[in-house]
Amino acid sequence: FRDPLSWNELIREERGLHHLTVWPRRYQLPARFWLQNPRPGESHGNPWDTPDPLKVIGIRPYQPGDPARNIAPYASARMARLMVKQLEPVTERSLEVLVHPKTAEHHWQGIDRALLEDTISLGATVAEAAVQEGLVTGLSSTGAIAGHVRGYTLPAKKYSDAREFLTALAWTQPSGTMDDDLPHVLARLEPRLSRGTTLVVVSPYWPDDLTAILEPWGRRGLLTVFLTLGDRPRQVPNWVSACWLFSDGGWSRA
């Protein structure tokens, strides 16, 4: 503060500065979302696929409803009745959440703030739900946060809570280089993609680069789920396992 003649000056410095982070809101996932994505202990494949021999822990008689691919042919012939392989449950399935918060086709069209908020919130919803399901969960985004201006990839771990994910998403900011940054984010994410991984892409748009990079993984069994937003569903490749549209606070299968 200064007096009118500027003879005296009083400067007060506020040292008690606190930062407040407001986590994104979370929505209710569609009722059949986890039915489309394996829970821990489940495995999917073709009926003729041979189970991993390292997971076979015994042989037992066939029961109605057992998958045909679990039938043990040699044990069945020896026992003169159908026998199936008893498998060890798969407990370390993983889920990767990729948030691409691009709200317009061209960066010069500006940012749709409501669409951006919902995109971030859907990413937070899936990440928190995956942690609660006990999945090994990772989070990536083409948006920028402090120290990562060209997108970020958080380590995939089995968290006891989702606070780190929610905090990162709360500070995520869109940029004009998100499409250019997408290949670099996917390059960091690629070593974590495998047949036992579910990749959930959250974005108002399906980028062409995503098709070119993920198509080989999709054909090798990577389970890809697309959560999109807006007034109409987006065109996605046929190897995408499921596509959900979030609009006006509700879900529809696209």
mmCIF file of C-alpha atoms in Angstrom:
data_model
loop_
_atom_site.group_PDB
_atom_site.id
_atom_site.type_symbol
_atom_site.label_atom_id
_atom_site.label_comp_id
_atom_site.label_asym_id
_atom_site.label_seq_id
_atom_site.Cartn_x
_atom_site.Cartn_y
_atom_site.Cartn_z
ATOM 1 C CA PHE A 1 0.000 0.000 0.000
ATOM 2 C CA ARG A 2 1.261 3.518 -0.729
ATOM 3 C CA ASP A 3 0.194 6.919 0.581
ATOM 4 C CA PRO A 4 -0.779 9.595 -1.959
ATOM 5 C CA LEU A 5 2.734 11.118 -1.940
ATOM 6 C CA SER A 6 4.481 7.694 -2.118
ATOM 7 C CA TRP A 7 6.529 8.558 0.966
ATOM 8 C CA ASN A 8 5.592 5.374 2.782
ATOM 9 C CA GLU A 9 5.234 1.868 1.458
ATOM 10 C CA LEU A 10 3.858 -1.191 3.206
ATOM 11 C CA ILE A 11 4.305 -4.596 1.622
ATOM 12 C CA ARG A 12 2.613 -7.644 3.130
ATOM 13 C CA GLU A 13 3.680 -11.063 1.932
ATOM 14 C CA GLU A 14 1.287 -13.962 2.345
ATOM 15 C CA ARG A 15 3.322 -17.008 3.352
ATOM 16 C CA GLY A 16 0.414 -19.291 4.205
ATOM 17 C CA LEU A 17 -0.453 -20.198 0.588
ATOM 18 C CA HIS A 18 -2.450 -23.390 0.120
ATOM 19 C CA HIS A 19 -3.332 -25.173 -3.121
ATOM 20 C CA LEU A 20 -6.755 -26.760 -3.353
ATOM 21 C CA THR A 21 -7.310 -29.577 -5.858
ATOM 22 C CA VAL A 22 -10.905 -30.355 -6.767
ATOM 23 C CA TRP A 23 -11.212 -33.909 -8.072
ATOM 24 C CA PRO A 24 -13.342 -34.566 -11.161
ATOM 25 C CA ARG A 25 -16.872 -35.776 -10.643
ATOM 26 C CA ARG A 26 -17.533 -39.472 -11.138
ATOM 27 C CA TYR A 27 -20.488 -40.962 -12.984
ATOM 28 C CA GLN A 28 -22.159 -44.346 -12.749
ATOM 29 C CA LEU A 29 -20.785 -46.726 -15.367
ATOM 30 C CA PRO A 30 -23.310 -48.574 -17.548
ATOM 31 C CA ALA A 31 -24.754 -51.653 -15.906
ATOM 32 C CA ARG A 32 -23.188 -54.077 -18.408
ATOM 33 C CA PHE A 33 -19.784 -52.388 -18.609
ATOM 34 C CA TRP A 34 -17.905 -54.934 -16.519
ATOM 35 C CA LEU A 35 -19.712 -57.786 -18.239
ATOM 36 C CA GLN A 36 -18.025 -56.680 -21.462
ATOM 37 C CA ASN A 37 -14.656 -56.441 -19.711
ATOM 38 C CA PRO A 38 -13.341 -59.460 -17.807
ATOM 39 C CA ARG A 39 -13.264 -59.309 -14.033
ATOM 40 C CA PRO A 40 -10.319 -60.848 -12.151
ATOM 41 C CA GLY A 41 -10.476 -64.627 -12.437
ATOM 42 C CA GLU A 42 -12.148 -64.675 -15.856
ATOM 43 C CA SER A 43 -10.554 -65.454 -19.190
ATOM 44 C CA HIS A 44 -11.959 -65.277 -22.676
ATOM 45 C CA GLY A 45 -10.957 -66.831 -25.950
ATOM 46 C CA ASN A 46 -12.062 -69.115 -28.739
ATOM 47 C CA PRO A 47 -13.552 -72.514 -27.783
ATOM 48 C CA TRP A 48 -10.613 -74.287 -29.395
ATOM 49 C CA ASP A 49 -7.918 -72.279 -27.551
ATOM 50 C CA THR A 50 -5.615 -74.373 -25.416
ATOM 51 C CA PRO A 51 -5.468 -73.144 -21.798
ATOM 52 C CA ASP A 52 -2.114 -72.018 -20.525
ATOM 53 C CA PRO A 53 -0.551 -75.219 -19.047
ATOM 54 C CA LEU A 54 1.009 -73.174 -16.248
ATOM 55 C CA LYS A 55 -2.495 -72.391 -14.971
ATOM 56 C CA VAL A 56 -3.740 -76.011 -14.893
ATOM 57 C CA ILE A 57 -3.910 -77.171 -11.280
ATOM 58 C CA GLY A 58 -5.897 -80.398 -11.686
ATOM 59 C CA ILE A 59 -8.487 -82.476 -13.529
ATOM 60 C CA ARG A 60 -12.138 -82.885 -12.549
ATOM 61 C CA PRO A 61 -15.315 -84.312 -14.145
ATOM 62 C CA TYR A 62 -17.138 -82.172 -16.666
ATOM 63 C CA GLN A 63 -20.032 -80.075 -15.388
ATOM 64 C CA PRO A 64 -22.703 -78.387 -17.538
ATOM 65 C CA GLY A 65 -21.515 -74.918 -18.474
ATOM 66 C CA ASP A 66 -17.788 -75.694 -18.518
ATOM 67 C CA PRO A 67 -16.054 -74.153 -21.570
ATOM 68 C CA ALA A 68 -15.330 -76.656 -24.321
ATOM 69 C CA ARG A 69 -11.740 -75.449 -24.575
ATOM 70 C CA ASN A 70 -11.099 -76.703 -21.007
ATOM 71 C CA ILE A 71 -11.858 -80.340 -21.887
ATOM 72 C CA ALA A 72 -8.877 -82.632 -21.264
ATOM 73 C CA PRO A 73 -8.983 -85.097 -24.213
ATOM 74 C CA TYR A 74 -6.430 -87.603 -22.921
ATOM 75 C CA ALA A 75 -7.896 -87.709 -19.412
ATOM 76 C CA SER A 76 -11.398 -88.032 -20.914
ATOM 77 C CA ALA A 77 -10.304 -91.012 -23.030
ATOM 78 C CA ARG A 78 -8.576 -92.638 -20.082
ATOM 79 C CA MET A 79 -11.551 -92.166 -17.716
ATOM 80 C CA ALA A 80 -14.176 -92.927 -20.406
ATOM 81 C CA ARG A 81 -16.064 -89.761 -19.512
ATOM 82 C CA LEU A 82 -15.597 -86.072 -20.087
ATOM 83 C CA MET A 83 -12.965 -84.495 -17.878
ATOM 84 C CA VAL A 84 -11.955 -80.842 -17.801
ATOM 85 C CA LYS A 85 -8.825 -79.034 -16.735
ATOM 86 C CA GLN A 86 -9.166 -77.136 -13.476
ATOM 87 C CA LEU A 87 -7.478 -73.789 -13.971
ATOM 88 C CA GLU A 88 -5.927 -71.415 -11.519
ATOM 89 C CA PRO A 89 -7.936 -68.150 -11.548
ATOM 90 C CA VAL A 90 -6.292 -65.207 -13.251
ATOM 91 C CA THR A 91 -6.005 -62.541 -10.549
ATOM 92 C CA GLU A 92 -3.776 -59.919 -12.135
ATOM 93 C CA ARG A 93 -5.733 -58.635 -15.079
ATOM 94 C CA SER A 94 -4.825 -55.096 -15.984
ATOM 95 C CA LEU A 95 -6.700 -52.089 -17.311
ATOM 96 C CA GLU A 96 -5.213 -49.032 -18.988
ATOM 97 C CA VAL A 97 -7.188 -45.785 -19.235
ATOM 98 C CA LEU A 98 -6.223 -43.441 -22.083
ATOM 99 C CA VAL A 99 -7.828 -39.981 -21.934
ATOM 100 C CA HIS A 100 -7.663 -37.901 -25.125
ATOM 101 C CA PRO A 101 -9.426 -34.641 -24.134
ATOM 102 C CA LYS A 102 -9.840 -33.200 -27.611
ATOM 103 C CA THR A 103 -13.207 -31.434 -27.813
ATOM 104 C CA ALA A 104 -13.047 -30.108 -31.402
ATOM 105 C CA GLU A 105 -11.730 -31.425 -34.685
ATOM 106 C CA HIS A 106 -9.363 -28.437 -35.051
ATOM 107 C CA HIS A 107 -7.523 -26.744 -32.184
ATOM 108 C CA TRP A 108 -8.387 -23.288 -33.516
ATOM 109 C CA GLN A 109 -12.073 -24.022 -32.882
ATOM 110 C CA GLY A 110 -11.448 -23.548 -29.189
ATOM 111 C CA ILE A 111 -12.386 -25.719 -26.205
ATOM 112 C CA ASP A 112 -15.847 -26.951 -25.324
ATOM 113 C CA ARG A 113 -15.541 -26.642 -21.555
ATOM 114 C CA ALA A 114 -18.588 -28.779 -20.743
ATOM 115 C CA LEU A 115 -17.366 -31.559 -23.054
ATOM 116 C CA LEU A 116 -13.864 -31.294 -21.582
ATOM 117 C CA GLU A 117 -15.218 -31.586 -18.046
ATOM 118 C CA ASP A 118 -17.241 -34.681 -18.925
ATOM 119 C CA THR A 119 -14.265 -36.287 -20.696
ATOM 120 C CA ILE A 120 -12.044 -35.818 -17.651
ATOM 121 C CA SER A 121 -14.844 -37.052 -15.381
ATOM 122 C CA LEU A 122 -15.374 -40.218 -17.433
ATOM 123 C CA GLY A 123 -11.655 -40.959 -17.272
ATOM 124 C CA ALA A 124 -11.777 -40.530 -13.503
ATOM 125 C CA THR A 125 -14.862 -42.757 -13.319
ATOM 126 C CA VAL A 126 -13.228 -45.665 -15.129
ATOM 127 C CA ALA A 127 -9.899 -45.336 -13.296
ATOM 128 C CA GLU A 128 -11.544 -45.296 -9.874
ATOM 129 C CA ALA A 129 -13.878 -48.176 -10.768
ATOM 130 C CA ALA A 130 -10.950 -50.281 -12.020
ATOM 131 C CA VAL A 131 -9.076 -49.718 -8.762
ATOM 132 C CA GLN A 132 -12.149 -50.732 -6.798
ATOM 133 C CA GLU A 133 -12.402 -53.881 -8.933
ATOM 134 C CA GLY A 134 -8.874 -54.807 -7.839
ATOM 135 C CA LEU A 135 -7.353 -54.509 -11.308
ATOM 136 C CA VAL A 136 -3.789 -53.420 -11.978
ATOM 137 C CA THR A 137 -4.613 -49.966 -13.326
ATOM 138 C CA GLY A 138 -2.668 -47.404 -15.337
ATOM 139 C CA LEU A 139 -3.588 -43.933 -16.562
ATOM 140 C CA SER A 140 -2.332 -42.025 -19.607
ATOM 141 C CA SER A 141 -3.446 -38.822 -21.265
ATOM 142 C CA THR A 142 -2.469 -36.590 -24.155
ATOM 143 C CA GLY A 143 -3.352 -33.618 -21.968
ATOM 144 C CA ALA A 144 -0.662 -31.704 -20.105
ATOM 145 C CA ILE A 145 0.122 -31.551 -16.394
ATOM 146 C CA ALA A 146 2.966 -29.860 -14.545
ATOM 147 C CA GLY A 147 6.239 -31.439 -15.643
ATOM 148 C CA HIS A 148 4.601 -33.289 -18.545
ATOM 149 C CA VAL A 149 3.547 -30.799 -21.195
ATOM 150 C CA ARG A 150 3.348 -33.377 -24.023
ATOM 151 C CA GLY A 151 1.135 -35.937 -22.333
ATOM 152 C CA TYR A 152 1.827 -38.285 -19.431
ATOM 153 C CA THR A 153 1.740 -41.978 -18.494
ATOM 154 C CA LEU A 154 1.406 -42.894 -14.830
ATOM 155 C CA PRO A 155 2.806 -46.235 -13.614
ATOM 156 C CA ALA A 156 0.397 -49.173 -13.623
ATOM 157 C CA LYS A 157 0.062 -50.538 -10.112
ATOM 158 C CA LYS A 158 -2.480 -52.190 -7.899
ATOM 159 C CA TYR A 159 -3.502 -49.158 -5.877
ATOM 160 C CA SER A 160 -5.413 -49.162 -2.601
ATOM 161 C CA ASP A 161 -7.124 -45.973 -3.778
ATOM 162 C CA ALA A 162 -7.269 -43.781 -6.877
ATOM 163 C CA ARG A 163 -6.080 -40.482 -5.404
ATOM 164 C CA GLU A 164 -3.066 -40.154 -7.705
ATOM 165 C CA PHE A 165 -5.228 -40.723 -10.777
ATOM 166 C CA LEU A 166 -7.906 -38.262 -9.678
ATOM 167 C CA THR A 167 -5.331 -35.598 -8.858
ATOM 168 C CA ALA A 168 -3.582 -35.953 -12.229
ATOM 169 C CA LEU A 169 -6.887 -35.714 -14.087
ATOM 170 C CA ALA A 170 -7.931 -32.690 -12.016
ATOM 171 C CA TRP A 171 -4.832 -30.835 -13.250
ATOM 172 C CA THR A 172 -4.996 -32.090 -16.850
ATOM 173 C CA GLN A 173 -5.134 -29.300 -19.426
ATOM 174 C CA PRO A 174 -5.817 -29.707 -23.166
ATOM 175 C CA SER A 175 -3.340 -28.376 -25.702
ATOM 176 C CA GLY A 176 -3.130 -27.788 -29.428
ATOM 177 C CA THR A 177 -0.599 -30.604 -29.877
ATOM 178 C CA MET A 178 -2.618 -33.499 -28.446
ATOM 179 C CA ASP A 179 -2.937 -35.308 -31.801
ATOM 180 C CA ASP A 180 0.814 -34.969 -32.349
ATOM 181 C CA ASP A 181 1.493 -36.179 -28.807
ATOM 182 C CA LEU A 182 -0.738 -39.259 -29.116
ATOM 183 C CA PRO A 183 1.888 -41.498 -30.829
ATOM 184 C CA HIS A 184 4.433 -40.623 -28.133
ATOM 185 C CA VAL A 185 1.986 -41.453 -25.339
ATOM 186 C CA LEU A 186 1.102 -44.760 -27.019
ATOM 187 C CA ALA A 187 4.793 -45.574 -27.486
ATOM 188 C CA ARG A 188 5.264 -45.317 -23.708
ATOM 189 C CA LEU A 189 2.087 -47.309 -23.136
ATOM 190 C CA GLU A 190 2.780 -50.054 -25.674
ATOM 191 C CA PRO A 191 5.049 -52.214 -23.450
ATOM 192 C CA ARG A 192 2.136 -52.565 -21.000
ATOM 193 C CA LEU A 193 -0.360 -53.752 -23.614
ATOM 194 C CA SER A 194 -0.857 -57.498 -23.782
ATOM 195 C CA ARG A 195 -3.598 -60.043 -24.358
ATOM 196 C CA GLY A 196 -4.647 -59.815 -20.732
ATOM 197 C CA THR A 197 -5.003 -56.029 -20.827
ATOM 198 C CA THR A 198 -8.147 -53.988 -21.371
ATOM 199 C CA LEU A 199 -7.543 -50.567 -22.918
ATOM 200 C CA VAL A 200 -10.300 -48.024 -22.286
ATOM 201 C CA VAL A 201 -10.068 -44.984 -24.585
ATOM 202 C CA VAL A 202 -12.001 -41.948 -23.336
ATOM 203 C CA SER A 203 -12.397 -39.190 -25.914
ATOM 204 C CA PRO A 204 -15.026 -37.241 -27.833
ATOM 205 C CA TYR A 205 -13.152 -38.235 -31.028
ATOM 206 C CA TRP A 206 -11.480 -41.397 -32.314
ATOM 207 C CA PRO A 207 -8.112 -40.257 -33.757
ATOM 208 C CA ASP A 208 -6.865 -41.881 -36.964
ATOM 209 C CA ASP A 209 -3.443 -42.408 -35.359
ATOM 210 C CA LEU A 210 -5.111 -44.630 -32.776
ATOM 211 C CA THR A 211 -6.308 -47.003 -35.496
ATOM 212 C CA ALA A 212 -2.901 -47.239 -37.155
ATOM 213 C CA ILE A 213 -1.077 -47.933 -33.887
ATOM 214 C CA LEU A 214 -3.564 -50.184 -32.087
ATOM 215 C CA GLU A 215 -4.816 -52.309 -34.993
ATOM 216 C CA PRO A 216 -1.985 -54.882 -34.734
ATOM 217 C CA TRP A 217 -2.617 -55.160 -30.994
ATOM 218 C CA GLY A 218 -6.358 -55.503 -31.557
ATOM 219 C CA ARG A 219 -5.810 -58.388 -33.938
ATOM 220 C CA ARG A 220 -3.558 -60.053 -31.351
ATOM 221 C CA GLY A 221 -6.293 -60.018 -28.710
ATOM 222 C CA LEU A 222 -6.030 -56.647 -26.981
ATOM 223 C CA LEU A 223 -9.471 -55.806 -25.597
ATOM 224 C CA THR A 224 -10.256 -52.186 -26.523
ATOM 225 C CA VAL A 225 -13.266 -50.264 -25.203
ATOM 226 C CA PHE A 226 -14.174 -46.781 -26.447
ATOM 227 C CA LEU A 227 -16.090 -44.332 -24.244
ATOM 228 C CA THR A 228 -17.161 -41.323 -26.252
ATOM 229 C CA LEU A 229 -19.297 -38.261 -25.649
ATOM 230 C CA GLY A 230 -21.526 -35.975 -27.639
ATOM 231 C CA ASP A 231 -24.688 -36.107 -29.666
ATOM 232 C CA ARG A 232 -23.885 -39.025 -31.935
ATOM 233 C CA PRO A 233 -21.691 -42.152 -31.902
ATOM 234 C CA ARG A 234 -18.287 -42.077 -33.572
ATOM 235 C CA GLN A 235 -17.018 -44.424 -36.263
ATOM 236 C CA VAL A 236 -14.573 -46.910 -34.777
ATOM 237 C CA PRO A 237 -12.716 -49.919 -36.258
ATOM 238 C CA ASN A 238 -14.473 -53.278 -36.164
ATOM 239 C CA TRP A 239 -11.862 -54.755 -33.827
ATOM 240 C CA VAL A 240 -12.910 -52.408 -31.004
ATOM 241 C CA SER A 241 -14.672 -54.652 -28.506
ATOM 242 C CA ALA A 242 -17.293 -52.184 -27.272
ATOM 243 C CA CYS A 243 -18.283 -48.562 -27.839
ATOM 244 C CA TRP A 244 -20.342 -46.610 -25.299
ATOM 245 C CA LEU A 245 -21.831 -43.156 -25.861
ATOM 246 C CA PHE A 246 -22.324 -40.824 -22.874
ATOM 247 C CA SER A 247 -24.845 -38.095 -23.524
ATOM 248 C CA ASP A 248 -27.125 -36.014 -21.265
ATOM 249 C CA GLY A 249 -25.977 -37.955 -18.210
ATOM 250 C CA GLY A 250 -26.944 -41.360 -19.648
ATOM 251 C CA TRP A 251 -25.350 -44.240 -21.528
ATOM 252 C CA SER A 252 -26.180 -45.979 -24.778
ATOM 253 C CA ARG A 253 -24.393 -48.775 -26.615
ATOM 254 C CA ALA A 254 -23.029 -47.308 -29.829
#
